[in-house]
Short mmCIF file of C-alpha atoms in Angstrom, two decimals:
data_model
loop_
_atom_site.label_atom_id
_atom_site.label_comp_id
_atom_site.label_asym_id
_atom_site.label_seq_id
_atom_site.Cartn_x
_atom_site.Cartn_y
_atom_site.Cartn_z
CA UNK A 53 16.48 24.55 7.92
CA UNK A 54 14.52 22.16 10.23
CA UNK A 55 15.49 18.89 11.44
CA UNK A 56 14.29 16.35 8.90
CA UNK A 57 13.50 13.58 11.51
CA UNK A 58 11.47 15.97 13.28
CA UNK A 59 8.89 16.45 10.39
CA UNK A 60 5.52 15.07 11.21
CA UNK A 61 5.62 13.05 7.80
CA UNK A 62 8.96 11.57 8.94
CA UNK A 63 8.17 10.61 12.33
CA UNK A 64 5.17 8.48 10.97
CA UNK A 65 6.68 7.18 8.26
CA UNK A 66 8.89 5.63 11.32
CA UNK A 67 6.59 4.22 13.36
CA UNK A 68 4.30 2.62 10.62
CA UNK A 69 7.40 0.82 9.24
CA UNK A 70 7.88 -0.44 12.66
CA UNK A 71 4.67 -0.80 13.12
CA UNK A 72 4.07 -3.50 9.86
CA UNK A 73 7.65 -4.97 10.93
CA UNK A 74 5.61 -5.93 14.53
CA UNK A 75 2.84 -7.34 12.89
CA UNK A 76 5.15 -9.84 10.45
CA UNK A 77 3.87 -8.26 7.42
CA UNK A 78 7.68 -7.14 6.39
CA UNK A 79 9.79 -10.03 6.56
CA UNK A 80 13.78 -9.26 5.80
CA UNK A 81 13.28 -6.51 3.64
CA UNK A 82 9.69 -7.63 2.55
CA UNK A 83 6.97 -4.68 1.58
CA UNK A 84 7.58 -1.27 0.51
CA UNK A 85 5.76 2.16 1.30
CA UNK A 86 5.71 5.31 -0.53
CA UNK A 87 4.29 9.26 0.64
CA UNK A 88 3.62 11.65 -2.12
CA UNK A 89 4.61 14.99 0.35
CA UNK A 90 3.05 18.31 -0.73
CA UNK A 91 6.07 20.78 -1.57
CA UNK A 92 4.76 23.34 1.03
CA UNK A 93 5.38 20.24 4.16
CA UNK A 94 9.10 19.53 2.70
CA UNK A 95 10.42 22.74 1.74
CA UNK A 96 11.78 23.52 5.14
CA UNK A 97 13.64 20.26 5.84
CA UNK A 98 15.82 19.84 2.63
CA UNK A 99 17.98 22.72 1.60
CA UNK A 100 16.68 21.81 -2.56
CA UNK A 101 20.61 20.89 -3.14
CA UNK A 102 20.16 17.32 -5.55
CA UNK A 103 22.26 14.86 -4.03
CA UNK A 104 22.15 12.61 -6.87
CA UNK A 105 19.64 11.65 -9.69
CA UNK A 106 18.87 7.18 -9.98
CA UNK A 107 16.82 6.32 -13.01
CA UNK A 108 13.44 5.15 -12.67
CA UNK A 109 12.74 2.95 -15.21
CA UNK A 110 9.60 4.13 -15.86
CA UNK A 111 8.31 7.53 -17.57
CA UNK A 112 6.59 9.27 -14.56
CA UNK A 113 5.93 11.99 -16.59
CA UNK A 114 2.40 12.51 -15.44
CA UNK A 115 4.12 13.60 -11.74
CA UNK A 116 7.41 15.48 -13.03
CA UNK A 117 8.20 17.93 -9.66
CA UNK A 118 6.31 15.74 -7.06
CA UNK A 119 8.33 14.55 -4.04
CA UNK A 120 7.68 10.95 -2.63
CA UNK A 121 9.45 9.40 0.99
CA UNK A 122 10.59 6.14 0.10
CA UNK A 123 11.74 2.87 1.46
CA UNK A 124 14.81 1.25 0.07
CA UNK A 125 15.80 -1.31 -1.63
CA UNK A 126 17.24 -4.30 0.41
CA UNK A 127 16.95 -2.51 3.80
CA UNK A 128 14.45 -4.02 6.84
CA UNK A 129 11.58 -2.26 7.75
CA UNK A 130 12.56 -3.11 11.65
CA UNK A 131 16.30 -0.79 10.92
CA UNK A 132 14.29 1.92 10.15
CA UNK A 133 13.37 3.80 13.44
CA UNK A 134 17.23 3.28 14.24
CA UNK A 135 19.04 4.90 10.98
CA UNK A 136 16.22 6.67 8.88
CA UNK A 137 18.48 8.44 7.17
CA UNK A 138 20.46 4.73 5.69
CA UNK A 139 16.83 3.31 5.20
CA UNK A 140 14.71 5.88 3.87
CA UNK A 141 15.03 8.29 0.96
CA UNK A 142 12.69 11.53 0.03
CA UNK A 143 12.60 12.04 -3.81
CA UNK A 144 11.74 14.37 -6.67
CA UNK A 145 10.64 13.54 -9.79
CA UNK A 146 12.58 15.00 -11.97
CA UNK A 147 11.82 17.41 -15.16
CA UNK A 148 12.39 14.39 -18.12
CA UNK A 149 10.14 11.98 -15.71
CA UNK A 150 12.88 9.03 -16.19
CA UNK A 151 14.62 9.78 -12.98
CA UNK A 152 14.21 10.53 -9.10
CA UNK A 153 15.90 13.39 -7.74
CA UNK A 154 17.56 12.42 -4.64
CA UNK A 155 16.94 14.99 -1.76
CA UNK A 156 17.62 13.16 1.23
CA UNK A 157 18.56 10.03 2.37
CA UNK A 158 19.76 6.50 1.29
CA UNK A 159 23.48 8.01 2.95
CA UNK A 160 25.32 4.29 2.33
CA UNK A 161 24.68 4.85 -1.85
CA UNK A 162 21.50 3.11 -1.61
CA UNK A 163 18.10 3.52 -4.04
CA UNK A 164 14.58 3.37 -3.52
CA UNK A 165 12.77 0.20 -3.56
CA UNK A 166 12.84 -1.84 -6.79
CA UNK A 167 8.97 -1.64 -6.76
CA UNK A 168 9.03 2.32 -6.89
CA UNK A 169 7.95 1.87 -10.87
CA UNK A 170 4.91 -0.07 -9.39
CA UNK A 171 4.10 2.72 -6.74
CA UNK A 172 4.58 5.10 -8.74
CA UNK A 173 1.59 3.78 -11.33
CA UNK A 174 -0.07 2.87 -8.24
CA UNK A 175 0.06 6.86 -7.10
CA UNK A 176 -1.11 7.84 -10.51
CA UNK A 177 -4.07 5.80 -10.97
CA UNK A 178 -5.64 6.77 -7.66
CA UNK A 179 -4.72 10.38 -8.12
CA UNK A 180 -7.18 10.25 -10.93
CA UNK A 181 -9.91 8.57 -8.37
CA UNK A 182 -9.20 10.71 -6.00
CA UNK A 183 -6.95 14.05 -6.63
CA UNK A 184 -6.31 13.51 -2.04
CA UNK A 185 -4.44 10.00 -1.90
CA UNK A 186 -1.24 10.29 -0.51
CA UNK A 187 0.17 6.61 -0.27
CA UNK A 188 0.77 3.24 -1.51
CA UNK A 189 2.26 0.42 1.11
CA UNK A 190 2.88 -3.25 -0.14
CA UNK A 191 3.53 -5.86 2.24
CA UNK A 192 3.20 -9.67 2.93
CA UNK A 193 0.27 -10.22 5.54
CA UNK A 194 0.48 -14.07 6.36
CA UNK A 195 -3.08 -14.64 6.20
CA UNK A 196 -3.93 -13.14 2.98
CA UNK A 197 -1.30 -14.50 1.14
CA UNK A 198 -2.18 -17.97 2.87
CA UNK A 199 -5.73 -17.39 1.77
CA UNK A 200 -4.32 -17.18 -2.08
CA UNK A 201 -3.31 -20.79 -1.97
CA UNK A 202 -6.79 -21.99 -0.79
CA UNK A 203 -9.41 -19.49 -2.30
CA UNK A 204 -10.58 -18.76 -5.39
CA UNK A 205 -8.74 -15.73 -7.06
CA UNK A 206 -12.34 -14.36 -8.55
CA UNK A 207 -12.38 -11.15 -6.90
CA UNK A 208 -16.00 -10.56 -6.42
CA UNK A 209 -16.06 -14.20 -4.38
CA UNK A 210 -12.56 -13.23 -2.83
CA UNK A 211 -14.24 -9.47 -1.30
CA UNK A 212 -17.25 -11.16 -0.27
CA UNK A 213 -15.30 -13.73 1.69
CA UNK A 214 -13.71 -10.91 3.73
CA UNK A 215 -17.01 -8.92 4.55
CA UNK A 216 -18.43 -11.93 5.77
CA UNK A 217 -15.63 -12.18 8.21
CA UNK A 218 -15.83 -9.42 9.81
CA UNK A 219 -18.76 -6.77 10.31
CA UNK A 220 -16.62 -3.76 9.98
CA UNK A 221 -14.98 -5.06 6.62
CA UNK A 222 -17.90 -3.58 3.95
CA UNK A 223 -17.57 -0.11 5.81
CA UNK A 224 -14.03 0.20 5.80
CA UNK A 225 -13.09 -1.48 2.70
CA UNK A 226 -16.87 -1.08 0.67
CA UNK A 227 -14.46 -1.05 -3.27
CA UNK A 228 -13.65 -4.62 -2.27
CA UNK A 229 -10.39 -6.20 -3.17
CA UNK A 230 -9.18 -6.89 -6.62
CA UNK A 231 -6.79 -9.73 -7.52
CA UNK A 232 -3.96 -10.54 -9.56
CA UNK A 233 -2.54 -14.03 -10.38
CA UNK A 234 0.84 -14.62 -9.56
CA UNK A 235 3.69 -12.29 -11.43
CA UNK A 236 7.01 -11.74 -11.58
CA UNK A 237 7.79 -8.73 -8.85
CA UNK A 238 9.85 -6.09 -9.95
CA UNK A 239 8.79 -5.26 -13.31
CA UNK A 240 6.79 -2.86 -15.23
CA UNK A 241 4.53 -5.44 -15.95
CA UNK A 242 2.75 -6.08 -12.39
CA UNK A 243 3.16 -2.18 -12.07
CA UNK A 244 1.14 -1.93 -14.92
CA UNK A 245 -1.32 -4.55 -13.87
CA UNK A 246 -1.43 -3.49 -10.52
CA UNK A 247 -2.42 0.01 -11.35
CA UNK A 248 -5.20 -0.93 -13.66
CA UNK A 249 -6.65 -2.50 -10.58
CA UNK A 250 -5.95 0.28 -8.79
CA UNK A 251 -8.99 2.15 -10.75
CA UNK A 252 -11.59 0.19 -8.64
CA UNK A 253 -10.38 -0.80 -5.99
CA UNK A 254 -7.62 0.79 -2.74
CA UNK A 255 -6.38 -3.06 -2.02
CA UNK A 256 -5.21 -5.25 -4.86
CA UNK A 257 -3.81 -8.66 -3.55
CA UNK A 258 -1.13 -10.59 -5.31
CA UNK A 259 -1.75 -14.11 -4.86
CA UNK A 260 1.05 -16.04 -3.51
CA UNK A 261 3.10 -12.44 -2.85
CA UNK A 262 1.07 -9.94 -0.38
CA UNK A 263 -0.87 -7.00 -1.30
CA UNK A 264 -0.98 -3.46 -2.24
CA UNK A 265 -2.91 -0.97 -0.49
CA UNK A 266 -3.41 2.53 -1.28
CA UNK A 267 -5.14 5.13 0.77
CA UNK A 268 -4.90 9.57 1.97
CA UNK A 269 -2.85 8.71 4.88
CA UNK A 270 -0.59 6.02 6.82
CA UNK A 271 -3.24 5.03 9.29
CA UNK A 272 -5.72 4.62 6.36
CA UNK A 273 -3.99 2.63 4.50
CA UNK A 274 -2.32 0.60 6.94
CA UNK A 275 -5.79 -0.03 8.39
CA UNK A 276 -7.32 -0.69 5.27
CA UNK A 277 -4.46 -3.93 5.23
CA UNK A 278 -5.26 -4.61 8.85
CA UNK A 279 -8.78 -4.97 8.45
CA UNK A 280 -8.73 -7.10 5.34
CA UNK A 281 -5.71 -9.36 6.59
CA UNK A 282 -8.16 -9.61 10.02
CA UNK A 283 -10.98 -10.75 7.87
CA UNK A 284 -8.26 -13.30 6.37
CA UNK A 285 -7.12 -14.53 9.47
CA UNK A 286 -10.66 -15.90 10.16
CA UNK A 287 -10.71 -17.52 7.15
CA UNK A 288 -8.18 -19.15 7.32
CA UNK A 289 -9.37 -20.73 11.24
CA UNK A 290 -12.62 -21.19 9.87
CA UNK A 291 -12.32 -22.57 6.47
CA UNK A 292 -11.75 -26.36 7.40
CA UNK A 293 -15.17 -26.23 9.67
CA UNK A 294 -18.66 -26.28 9.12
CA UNK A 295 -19.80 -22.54 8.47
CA UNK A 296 -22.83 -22.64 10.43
CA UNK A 297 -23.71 -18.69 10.27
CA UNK A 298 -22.27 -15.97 8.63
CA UNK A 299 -23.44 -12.42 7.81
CA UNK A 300 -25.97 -12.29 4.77
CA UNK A 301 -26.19 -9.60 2.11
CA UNK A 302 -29.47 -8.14 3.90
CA UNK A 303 -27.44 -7.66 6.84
CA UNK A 304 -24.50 -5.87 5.12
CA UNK A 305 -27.55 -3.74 3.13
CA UNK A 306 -28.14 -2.90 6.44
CA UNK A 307 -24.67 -2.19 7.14
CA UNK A 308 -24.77 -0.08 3.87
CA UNK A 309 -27.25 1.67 5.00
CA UNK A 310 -26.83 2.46 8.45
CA UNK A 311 -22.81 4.16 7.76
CA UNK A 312 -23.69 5.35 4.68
CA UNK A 313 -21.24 3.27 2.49
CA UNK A 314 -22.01 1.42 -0.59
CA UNK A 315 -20.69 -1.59 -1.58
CA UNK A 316 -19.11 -2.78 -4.97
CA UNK A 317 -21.84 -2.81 -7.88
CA UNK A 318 -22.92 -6.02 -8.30
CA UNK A 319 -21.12 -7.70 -5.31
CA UNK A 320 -24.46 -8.18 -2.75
CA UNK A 321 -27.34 -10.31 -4.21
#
């Protein structure tokens, strides 16, 4: 059996947590990240012994067998790289769908994160968008969740405040944003809410929380947050000057057109 902490997977699930700890999206033990793993990339790391099974909460019957690398509950994004093993945990759902098969990890007793019912709908309404999405990372990116106590919530003037920001943002994020009022974290409720947002869109922002992301890979989705909080952070300079230019909706047609993306129905004039 292979080292665990030298699996590809494993080694970047290290350095993104690190990674958002650096940029002061994960406060304390702020945000969240999980990795749907194909069987074939874990099958030589874990010896398939069930350490113990933690109830989910949730019916994930829809992904009975699937394994998932998880953060846990409580722990600090920035005490991952030095104990993985304490601060991580790799999971299988298990056959009745109402409870993770621990295969590795969370060694002081720990669980997953409290959100994991949340991911977990998260994972399941992209996987019907798009049968290649790996991941779902929640964190608190100052500027965004500064730009919820300022800006409308209406997520088609929300998006369109971002790709004006920045000239990139239409190309790399061209599904826009969605947005959810404030809820109470932790529940099946926002999970539920969350994931129905999910359907159109690979960012959904809680106002006054952070945001959800969802994407095929760590970089992409961790980019996907970067860009948008980027486009925030200029916003949130800007938005007590006098906007003198910004970048019309013939220039992002031309944007559309020139990296073949195409953004949101309905969200250029």
């Amino acid at each position: 059996m292979k080292d665990i902490l030298t699996a590809p997977w494993m080694i970047e699930m290290i350095h993104t947590a690190t990674n958002m700890y650096d940029q002061g999206w994960d406060e304390r033990n702020g945000g969240n990240i999980s990795v749907l793993l194909p069987e074939e990339d874990v099958k030589d790391y874990i010896s398939g012994e069930v350490i113990r099974t933690i109830p989910l909460k949730f019916d994930a019957k829809e992904i009975i067998g699937k394994y998932f690398l998880v953060t846990g509950t409580g722990k600090y994004f920035k005490n991952v790289q030095y104990d993985p093993a304490r601060n991580l945990g790799l999971i299988r759902i298990a056959p009745n769908g109402t409870d993770a098969e621990l295969m590795w990890g969370y060694s002081d007793g720990g669980r997953f994160t409290s959100e994991l019912p949340a991911h977990l709908m998260s994972h399941i309404a992209r996987l019907q968008i798009d049968p290649d999405n790996r991941v779902v990372m929640h964190c608190h990116p100052t500027n965004i969740l500064a730009m919820t106590y300022v800006h409308t919530l209406d997520e088609r003037k929300f998006t369109r405040t971002l790709w004006q920001m920045c000239t990139e943002c239409i190309v790399v994020f061209p599904d826009g944003v969605n947005v959810l009022p404030w809820m109470l974290c932790g529940t099946n409720e926002i999970g539920e809410a969350t994931a129905e947002k999910m359907k159109t869109a690979r960012m959904v922002v809680w106002a006054q929380h952070g945001i959800y992301g969802a994407g095929r890979d760590l970089d992409e989705t961790f980019g996907l947050i970067e860009t948008a909080e980027k486009a925030a952070e200029i916003f949130m300079l800007t938005a007590h000057l006098p906007i003198i230019n910004t970048i019309s909706d013939a220039q992002m047609h031309k944007l559309e057109e020139h990296f073949g993306v195409k953004g949101r129905e309905g969200y250029l004039d």
